[in-house]
Short mmCIF file of C-alpha atoms in Angstrom, two decimals:
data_model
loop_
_atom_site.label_atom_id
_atom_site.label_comp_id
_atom_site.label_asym_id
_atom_site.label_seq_id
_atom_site.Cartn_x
_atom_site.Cartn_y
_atom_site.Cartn_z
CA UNK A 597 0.00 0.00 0.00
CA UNK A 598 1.59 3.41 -1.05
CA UNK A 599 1.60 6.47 1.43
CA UNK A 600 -1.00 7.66 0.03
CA UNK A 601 -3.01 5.38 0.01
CA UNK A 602 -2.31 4.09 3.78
CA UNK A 603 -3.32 8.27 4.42
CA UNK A 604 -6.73 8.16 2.83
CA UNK A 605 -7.42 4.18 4.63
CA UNK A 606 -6.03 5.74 7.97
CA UNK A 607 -8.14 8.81 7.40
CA UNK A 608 -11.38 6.65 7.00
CA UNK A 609 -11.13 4.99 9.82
CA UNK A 610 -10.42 7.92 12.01
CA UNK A 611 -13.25 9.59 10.38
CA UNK A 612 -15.82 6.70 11.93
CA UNK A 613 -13.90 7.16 15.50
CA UNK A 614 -14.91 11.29 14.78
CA UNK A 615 -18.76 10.23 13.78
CA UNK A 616 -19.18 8.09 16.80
CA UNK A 617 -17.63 10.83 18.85
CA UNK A 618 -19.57 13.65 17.56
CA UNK A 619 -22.81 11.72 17.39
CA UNK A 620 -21.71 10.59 21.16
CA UNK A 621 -21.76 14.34 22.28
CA UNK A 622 -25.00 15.42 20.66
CA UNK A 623 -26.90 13.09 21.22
CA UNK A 624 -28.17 14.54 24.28
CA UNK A 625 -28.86 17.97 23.08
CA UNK A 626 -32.75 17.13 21.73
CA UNK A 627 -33.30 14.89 24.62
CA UNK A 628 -33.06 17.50 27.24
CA UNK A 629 -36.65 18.56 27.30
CA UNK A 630 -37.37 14.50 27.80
CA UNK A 631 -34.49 13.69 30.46
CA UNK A 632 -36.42 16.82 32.62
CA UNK A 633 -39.44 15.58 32.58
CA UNK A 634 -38.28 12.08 33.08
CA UNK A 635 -36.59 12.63 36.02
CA UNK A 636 -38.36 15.62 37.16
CA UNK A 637 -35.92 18.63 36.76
CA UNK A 638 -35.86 21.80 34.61
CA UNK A 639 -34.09 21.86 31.65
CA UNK A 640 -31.47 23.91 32.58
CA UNK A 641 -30.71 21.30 35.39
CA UNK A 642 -31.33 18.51 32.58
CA UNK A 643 -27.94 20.30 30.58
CA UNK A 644 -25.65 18.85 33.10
CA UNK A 645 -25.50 16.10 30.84
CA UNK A 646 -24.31 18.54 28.30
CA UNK A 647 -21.69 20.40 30.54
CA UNK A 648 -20.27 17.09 32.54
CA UNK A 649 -19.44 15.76 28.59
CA UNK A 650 -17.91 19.16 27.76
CA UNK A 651 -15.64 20.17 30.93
CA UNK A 652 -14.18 16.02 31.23
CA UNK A 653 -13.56 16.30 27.01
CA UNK A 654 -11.89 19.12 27.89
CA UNK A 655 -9.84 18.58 31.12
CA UNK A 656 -8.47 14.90 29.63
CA UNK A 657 -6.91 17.09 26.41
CA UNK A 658 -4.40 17.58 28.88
CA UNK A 659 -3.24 13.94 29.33
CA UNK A 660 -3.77 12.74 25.64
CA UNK A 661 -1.79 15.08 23.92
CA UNK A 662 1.85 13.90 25.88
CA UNK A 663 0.18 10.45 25.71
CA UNK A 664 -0.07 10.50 22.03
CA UNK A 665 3.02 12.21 21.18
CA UNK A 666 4.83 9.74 23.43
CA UNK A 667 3.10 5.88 22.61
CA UNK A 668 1.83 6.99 19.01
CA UNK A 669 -1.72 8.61 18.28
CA UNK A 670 -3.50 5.91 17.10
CA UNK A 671 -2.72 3.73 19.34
CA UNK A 672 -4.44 5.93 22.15
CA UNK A 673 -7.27 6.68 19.62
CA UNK A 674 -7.80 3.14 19.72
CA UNK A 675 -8.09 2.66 23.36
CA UNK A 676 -10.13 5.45 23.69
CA UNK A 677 -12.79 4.65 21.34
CA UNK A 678 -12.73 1.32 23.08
CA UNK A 679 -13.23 2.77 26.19
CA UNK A 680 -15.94 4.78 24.64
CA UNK A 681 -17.84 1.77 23.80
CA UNK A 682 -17.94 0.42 27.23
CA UNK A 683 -18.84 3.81 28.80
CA UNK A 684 -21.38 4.40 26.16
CA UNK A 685 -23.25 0.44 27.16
CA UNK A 686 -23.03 1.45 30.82
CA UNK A 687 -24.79 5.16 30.45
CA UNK A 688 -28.06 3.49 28.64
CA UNK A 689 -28.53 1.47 32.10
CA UNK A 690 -28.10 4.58 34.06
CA UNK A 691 -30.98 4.87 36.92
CA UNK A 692 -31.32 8.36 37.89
CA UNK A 693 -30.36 12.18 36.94
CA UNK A 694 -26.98 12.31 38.88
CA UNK A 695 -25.48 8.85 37.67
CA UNK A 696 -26.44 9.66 34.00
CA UNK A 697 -24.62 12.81 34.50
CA UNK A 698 -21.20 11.17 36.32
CA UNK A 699 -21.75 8.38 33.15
CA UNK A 700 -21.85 11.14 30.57
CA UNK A 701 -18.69 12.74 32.49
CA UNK A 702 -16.73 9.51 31.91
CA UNK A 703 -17.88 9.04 28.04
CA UNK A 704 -16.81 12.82 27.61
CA UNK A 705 -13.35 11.84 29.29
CA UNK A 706 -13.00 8.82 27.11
CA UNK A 707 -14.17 10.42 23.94
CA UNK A 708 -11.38 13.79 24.69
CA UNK A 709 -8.66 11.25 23.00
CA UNK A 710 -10.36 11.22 19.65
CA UNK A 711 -10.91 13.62 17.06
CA UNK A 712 -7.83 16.36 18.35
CA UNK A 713 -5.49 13.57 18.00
CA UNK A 714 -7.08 12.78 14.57
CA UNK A 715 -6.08 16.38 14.07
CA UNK A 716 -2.70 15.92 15.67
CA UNK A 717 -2.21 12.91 13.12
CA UNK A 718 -3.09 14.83 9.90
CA UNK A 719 -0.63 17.88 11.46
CA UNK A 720 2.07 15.28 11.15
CA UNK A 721 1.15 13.65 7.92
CA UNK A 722 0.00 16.32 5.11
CA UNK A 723 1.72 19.34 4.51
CA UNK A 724 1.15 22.69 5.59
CA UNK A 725 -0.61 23.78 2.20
CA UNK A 726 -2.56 20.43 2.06
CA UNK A 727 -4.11 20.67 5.76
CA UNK A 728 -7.06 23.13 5.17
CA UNK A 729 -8.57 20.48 2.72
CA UNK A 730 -7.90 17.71 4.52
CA UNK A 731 -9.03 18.86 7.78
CA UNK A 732 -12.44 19.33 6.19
CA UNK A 733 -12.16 16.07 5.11
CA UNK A 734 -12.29 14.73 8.36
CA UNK A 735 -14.37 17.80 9.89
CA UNK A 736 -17.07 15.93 7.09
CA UNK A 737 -17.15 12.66 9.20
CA UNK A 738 -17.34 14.44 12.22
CA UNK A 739 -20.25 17.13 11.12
CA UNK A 740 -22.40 13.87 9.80
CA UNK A 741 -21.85 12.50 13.27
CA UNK A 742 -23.30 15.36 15.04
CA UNK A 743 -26.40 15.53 12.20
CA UNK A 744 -27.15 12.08 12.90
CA UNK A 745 -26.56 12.14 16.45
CA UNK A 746 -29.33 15.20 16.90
CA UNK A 747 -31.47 13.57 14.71
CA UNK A 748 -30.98 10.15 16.56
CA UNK A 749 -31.10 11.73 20.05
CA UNK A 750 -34.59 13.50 19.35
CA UNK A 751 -36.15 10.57 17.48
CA UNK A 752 -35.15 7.53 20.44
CA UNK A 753 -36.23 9.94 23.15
CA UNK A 754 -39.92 10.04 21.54
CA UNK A 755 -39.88 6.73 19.80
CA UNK A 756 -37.33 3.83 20.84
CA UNK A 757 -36.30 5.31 24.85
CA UNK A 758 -33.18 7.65 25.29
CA UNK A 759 -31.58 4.26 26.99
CA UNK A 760 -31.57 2.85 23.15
CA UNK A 761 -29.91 5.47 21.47
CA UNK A 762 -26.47 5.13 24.27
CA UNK A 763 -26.87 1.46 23.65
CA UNK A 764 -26.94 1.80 19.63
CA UNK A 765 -23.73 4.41 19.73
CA UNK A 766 -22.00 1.69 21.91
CA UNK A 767 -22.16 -0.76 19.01
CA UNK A 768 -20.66 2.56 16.71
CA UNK A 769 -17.64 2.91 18.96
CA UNK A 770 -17.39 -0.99 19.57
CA UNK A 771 -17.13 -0.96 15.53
CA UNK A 772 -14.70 1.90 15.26
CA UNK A 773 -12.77 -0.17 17.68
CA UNK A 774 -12.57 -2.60 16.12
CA UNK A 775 -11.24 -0.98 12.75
CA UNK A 776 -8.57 0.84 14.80
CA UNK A 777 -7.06 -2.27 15.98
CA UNK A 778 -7.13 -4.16 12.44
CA UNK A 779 -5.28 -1.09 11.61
CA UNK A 780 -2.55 -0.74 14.17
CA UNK A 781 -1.59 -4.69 13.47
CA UNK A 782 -0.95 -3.58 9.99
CA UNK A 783 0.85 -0.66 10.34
CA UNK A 784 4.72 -0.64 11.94
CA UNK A 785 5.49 1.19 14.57
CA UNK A 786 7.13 4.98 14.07
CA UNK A 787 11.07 4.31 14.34
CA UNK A 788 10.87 7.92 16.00
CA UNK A 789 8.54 7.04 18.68
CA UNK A 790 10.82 5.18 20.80
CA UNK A 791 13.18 8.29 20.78
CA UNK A 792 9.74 10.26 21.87
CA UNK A 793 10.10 12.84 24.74
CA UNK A 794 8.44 11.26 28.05
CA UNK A 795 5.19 11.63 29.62
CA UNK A 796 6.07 13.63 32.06
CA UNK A 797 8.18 15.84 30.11
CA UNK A 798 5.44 16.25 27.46
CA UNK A 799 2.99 17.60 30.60
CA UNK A 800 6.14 20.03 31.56
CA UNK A 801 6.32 20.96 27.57
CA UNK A 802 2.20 21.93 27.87
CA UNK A 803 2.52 24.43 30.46
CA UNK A 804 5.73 25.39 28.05
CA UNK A 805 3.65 26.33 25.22
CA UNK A 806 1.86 28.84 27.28
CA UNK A 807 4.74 31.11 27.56
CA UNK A 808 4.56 31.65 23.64
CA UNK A 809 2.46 34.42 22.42
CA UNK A 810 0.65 33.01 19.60
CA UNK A 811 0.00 29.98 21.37
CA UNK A 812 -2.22 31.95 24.09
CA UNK A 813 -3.97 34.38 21.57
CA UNK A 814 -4.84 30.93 19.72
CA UNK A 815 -6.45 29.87 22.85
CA UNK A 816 -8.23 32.35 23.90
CA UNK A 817 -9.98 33.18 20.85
CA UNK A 818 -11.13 29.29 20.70
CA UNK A 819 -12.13 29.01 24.43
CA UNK A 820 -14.34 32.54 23.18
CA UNK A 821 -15.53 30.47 20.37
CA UNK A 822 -16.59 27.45 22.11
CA UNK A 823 -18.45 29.76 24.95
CA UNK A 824 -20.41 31.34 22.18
CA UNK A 825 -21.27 29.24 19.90
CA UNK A 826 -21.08 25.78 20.93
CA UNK A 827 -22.74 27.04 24.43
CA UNK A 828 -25.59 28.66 21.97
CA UNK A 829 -25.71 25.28 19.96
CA UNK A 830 -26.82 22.77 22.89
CA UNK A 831 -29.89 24.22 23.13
CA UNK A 832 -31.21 25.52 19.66
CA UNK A 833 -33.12 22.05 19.90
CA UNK A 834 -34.97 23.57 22.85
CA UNK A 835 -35.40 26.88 21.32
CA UNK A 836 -36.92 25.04 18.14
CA UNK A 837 -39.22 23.30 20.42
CA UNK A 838 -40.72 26.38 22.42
CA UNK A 839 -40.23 29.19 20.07
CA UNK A 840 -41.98 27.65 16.79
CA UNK A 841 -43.61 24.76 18.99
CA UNK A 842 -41.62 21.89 17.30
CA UNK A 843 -41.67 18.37 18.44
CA UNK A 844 -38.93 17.32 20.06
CA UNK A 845 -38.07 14.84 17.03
CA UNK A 846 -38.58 17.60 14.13
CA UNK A 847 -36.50 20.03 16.06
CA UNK A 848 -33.93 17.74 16.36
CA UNK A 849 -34.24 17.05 12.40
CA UNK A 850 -34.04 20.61 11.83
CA UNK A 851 -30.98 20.87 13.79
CA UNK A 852 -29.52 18.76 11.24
CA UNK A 853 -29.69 21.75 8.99
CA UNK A 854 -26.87 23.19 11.10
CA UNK A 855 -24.45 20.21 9.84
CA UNK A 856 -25.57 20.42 5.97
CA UNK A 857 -23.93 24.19 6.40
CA UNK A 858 -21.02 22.01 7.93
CA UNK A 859 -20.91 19.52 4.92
CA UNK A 860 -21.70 22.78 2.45
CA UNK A 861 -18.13 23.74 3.36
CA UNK A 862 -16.41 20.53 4.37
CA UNK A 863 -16.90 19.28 0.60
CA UNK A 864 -15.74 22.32 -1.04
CA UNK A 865 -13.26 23.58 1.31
CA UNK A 866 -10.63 24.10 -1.33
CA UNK A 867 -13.02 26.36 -3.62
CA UNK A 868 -14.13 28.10 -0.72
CA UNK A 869 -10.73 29.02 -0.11
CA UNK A 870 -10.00 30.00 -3.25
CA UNK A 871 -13.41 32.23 -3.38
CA UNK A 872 -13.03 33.74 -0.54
CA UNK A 873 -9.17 35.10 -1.08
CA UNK A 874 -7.60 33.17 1.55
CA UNK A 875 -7.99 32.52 5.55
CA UNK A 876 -9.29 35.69 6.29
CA UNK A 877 -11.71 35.85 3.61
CA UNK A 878 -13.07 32.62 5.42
CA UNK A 879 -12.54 34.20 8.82
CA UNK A 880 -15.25 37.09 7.46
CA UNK A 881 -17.45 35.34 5.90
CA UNK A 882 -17.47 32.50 8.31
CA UNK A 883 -18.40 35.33 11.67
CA UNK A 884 -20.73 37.07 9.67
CA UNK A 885 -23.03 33.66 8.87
CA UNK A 886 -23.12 33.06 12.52
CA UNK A 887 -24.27 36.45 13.43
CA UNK A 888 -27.13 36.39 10.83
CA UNK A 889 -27.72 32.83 11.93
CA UNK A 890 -28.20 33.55 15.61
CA UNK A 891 -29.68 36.51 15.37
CA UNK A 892 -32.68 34.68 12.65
CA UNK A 893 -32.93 32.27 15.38
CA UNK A 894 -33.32 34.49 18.19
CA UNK A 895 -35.88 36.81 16.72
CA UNK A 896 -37.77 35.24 13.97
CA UNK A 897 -41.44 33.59 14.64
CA UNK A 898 -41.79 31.63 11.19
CA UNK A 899 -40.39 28.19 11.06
CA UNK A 900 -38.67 27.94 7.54
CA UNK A 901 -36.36 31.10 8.98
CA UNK A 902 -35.82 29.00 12.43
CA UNK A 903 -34.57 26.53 10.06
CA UNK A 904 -32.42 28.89 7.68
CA UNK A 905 -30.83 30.53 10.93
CA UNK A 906 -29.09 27.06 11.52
CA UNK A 907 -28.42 26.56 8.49
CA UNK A 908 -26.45 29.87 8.27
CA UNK A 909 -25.26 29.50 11.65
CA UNK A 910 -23.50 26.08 11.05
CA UNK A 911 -22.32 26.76 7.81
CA UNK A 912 -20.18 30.03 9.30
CA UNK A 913 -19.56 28.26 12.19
CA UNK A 914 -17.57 25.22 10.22
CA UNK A 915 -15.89 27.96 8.10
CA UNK A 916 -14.15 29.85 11.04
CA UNK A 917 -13.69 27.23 13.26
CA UNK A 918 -11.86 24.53 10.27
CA UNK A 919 -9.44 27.58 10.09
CA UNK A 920 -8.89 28.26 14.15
CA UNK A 921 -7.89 24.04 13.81
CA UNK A 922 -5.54 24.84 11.01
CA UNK A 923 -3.83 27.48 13.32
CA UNK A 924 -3.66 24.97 16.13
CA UNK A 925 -2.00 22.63 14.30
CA UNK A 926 0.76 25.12 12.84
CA UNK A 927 1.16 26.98 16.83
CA UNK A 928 3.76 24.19 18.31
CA UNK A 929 4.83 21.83 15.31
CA UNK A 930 7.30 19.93 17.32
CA UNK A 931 4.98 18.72 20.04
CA UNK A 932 1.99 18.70 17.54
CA UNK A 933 -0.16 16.11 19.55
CA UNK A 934 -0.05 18.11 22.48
CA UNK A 935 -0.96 21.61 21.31
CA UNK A 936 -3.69 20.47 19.44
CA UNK A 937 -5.31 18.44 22.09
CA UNK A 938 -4.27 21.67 24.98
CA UNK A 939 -6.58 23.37 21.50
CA UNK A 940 -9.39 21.06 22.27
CA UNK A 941 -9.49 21.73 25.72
CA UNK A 942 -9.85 25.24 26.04
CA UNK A 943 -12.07 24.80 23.32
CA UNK A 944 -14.69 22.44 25.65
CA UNK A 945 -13.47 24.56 28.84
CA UNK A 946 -15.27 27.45 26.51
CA UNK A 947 -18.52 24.99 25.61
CA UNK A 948 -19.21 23.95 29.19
CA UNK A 949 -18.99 27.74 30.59
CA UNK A 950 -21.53 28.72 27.80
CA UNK A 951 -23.50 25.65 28.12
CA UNK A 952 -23.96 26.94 31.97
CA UNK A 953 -24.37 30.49 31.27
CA UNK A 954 -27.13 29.64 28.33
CA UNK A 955 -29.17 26.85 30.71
CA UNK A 956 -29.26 29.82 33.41
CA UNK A 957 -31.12 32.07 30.03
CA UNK A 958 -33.16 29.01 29.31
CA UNK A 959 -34.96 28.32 32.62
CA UNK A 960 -35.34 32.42 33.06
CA UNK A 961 -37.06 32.22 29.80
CA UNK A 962 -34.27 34.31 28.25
CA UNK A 963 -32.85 32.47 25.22
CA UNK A 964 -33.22 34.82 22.36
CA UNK A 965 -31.90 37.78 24.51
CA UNK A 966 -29.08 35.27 24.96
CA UNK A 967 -28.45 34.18 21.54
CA UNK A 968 -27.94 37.87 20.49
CA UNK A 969 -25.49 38.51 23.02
CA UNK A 970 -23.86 35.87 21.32
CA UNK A 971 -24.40 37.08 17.83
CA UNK A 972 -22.39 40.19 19.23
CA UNK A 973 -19.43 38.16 20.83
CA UNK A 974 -19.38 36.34 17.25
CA UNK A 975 -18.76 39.64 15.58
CA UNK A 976 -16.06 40.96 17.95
CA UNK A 977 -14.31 37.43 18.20
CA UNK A 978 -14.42 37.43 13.97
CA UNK A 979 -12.19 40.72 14.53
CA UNK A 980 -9.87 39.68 16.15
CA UNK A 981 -9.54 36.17 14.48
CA UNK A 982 -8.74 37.94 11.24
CA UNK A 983 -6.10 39.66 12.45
CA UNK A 984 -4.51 36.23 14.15
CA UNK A 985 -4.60 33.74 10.96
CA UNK A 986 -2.15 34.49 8.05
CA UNK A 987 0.96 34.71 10.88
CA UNK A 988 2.45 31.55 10.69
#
């Protein structure tokens, strides 16, 4: 098998590990409405499930990344989507609000060793100039994982039990698994990894890192991102369902919209490059999509604009973010697995704070005041983005 082709098979596989991941993380989000009545909360307490996932994805960054650069990234991709597959079968037999929420913690923990060591992976296989597209190549595995884990999350919780829907996405990761370890018995061992730096010195090299400059304006502006938009995201599927009086299945489907803007770009991420004159063309265009997007959302009363505000929304949201990931991989090149996965972290650190400001909005009955606010941080973030990317 040539190089390439061992890239593209590799890819594949770590796309499915990304699908189960990203289906794994949203599946909650249209089942929030359900899990409160269920077990008698308000939403906004419901979203724990939502935050627990976020801050332990984001906390464990810190121990893949030296893990990966030190034992070899797929290898700890593989044992945490296996781990992820256990997890997963022991959250559908969860019996009450506060275990489903420690159970969720763990899958988020397990699931943190995924798709930013995917990204660490590409960062040391395709060249600089190559990255953009194929980061959207694997950001398309990913964004079809979260459309069909909203989807899926919306329609068990009405039709087949939420308990189904962990048990089904076991089976995913238990497959993904599977096709990981097929693939590490096939593929030799880097010569360079035994000459690796060691885990301990990789956690001293993390806290490294944030001495450089670039590495903390990088940061910041994706800990900003994941507040705003990812914290708005979790509960458009509730907005759907109480602002245009959605069932909690079509909402759910209509959140789907938000990934076909994901796979709009994804697909054509080289063109849309080339369109848009570069990065920062992308950076523009990508901030100003979310804004309208949010802002459609928060205001409008008619349905087919509900659904062409996340449509807009995801479609700028894929666009700026696929570029902040190219930036992470470029900020630390020699210790690739960690800065991208110290990347993912403050990326989830940002998700679970705006996942906990946005349930306080939801239970107040403030959500569109809430998803403005957010349209405005979106603009001001875009700023500053564009004037970060390009500086390599």
């Amino acid at each position: 098998m040539t190089p390439a082709q061992t890239e593209r098979s590799s890819l594949r596989v770590m796309g499915l590990a990304g699908f189960a991941s990203m289906a794994s993380m949203r599946l909650c989000d249209p089942m929030l409405v359900v899990l409160g009545q269920e077990f008698q909360v308000t939403t906004g307490e419901a979203s724990r499930v939502v935050s627990s996932f976020a801050v332990a994805y984001g906390v464990l960054q810190l121990f893949y990344g030296p893990l990966g650069d030190r034992f070899g990234k797929l290898r700890v991709i593989a044992l945490a989507v296996l781990a992820c597959a256990v997890f997963s079968a022991i959250t559908s037999m969860a019996s009450d609000l506060k275990l489903l929420v420690v159970m969720r913690g763990l899958m988020g923990a397990a699931a943190a060793g995924i798709i930013p060591l995917s990204m660490a992976w590409i960062g040391d296989q395709v060249a600089y100039d190559r990255r953009q597209e194929t980061l959207a190549k694997l950001m398309g595995y990913t964004v079809s994982g979260m459309m069909v884990g909203l989807w899926f999350g919306g329609f068990a919780a009405e039709h087949l039990g939420w308990r189904n829907a962990f048990a089904a996405v076991s089976a995913l990761f238990a497959t993904a698994a599977f096709m990981l370890w097929r693939k590490l018995r096939s593929t030799p061992a880097p010569v360079l990894l035994a000459a690796a730096p060691s885990v301990m010195a990789s956690f001293a090299n993390t806290f490294q890192m944030l001495r450089v400059v670039r590495v903390r304006h990088v940061l910041t502006v994706t800990a900003i991102e994941g507040a705003l938009v990812f914290g708005s995201m979790a509960f458009i599927p509730t907005h759907l369902h109480q602002q245009f009086d959605m069932s909690v299945v079509f909402a759910g489907s209509v959140m789907m919209l938000y990934g076909v803007g994901g796979l709009l770009y994804s697909q054509l991420a080289r063109r849309w490059l080339g369109w848009l004159g570069g990065e920062r063309g992308l950076v523009r265009a990508g901030a100003a999509s979310i804004v309208l997007g949010l802002l459609t959302l928060a205001w409008a009363h008619q349905p087919a604009l509900g659904m062409l505000g996340c449509f807009a929304a995801g479609f700028g949201f894929y666009m700026l973010h696929n570029t902040l990931q190219v930036q992470a991989t470029q900020m630390a090149p020699a210790s690739r697995g960690t800065a991208v996965t110290l990347f993912a972290c403050l990326l989830f650190f940002g998700q679970s704070s705006g996942v906990l400001l946005m349930a306080e909005s939801v239970d107040r009955g403030w959500l569109p005041h809430a998803f403005s606010l957010a349209a405005a941080g979106v603009a001001v973030l875009g700023f500053f983005v564009h004037r970060l990317v390009g500086r390599h």
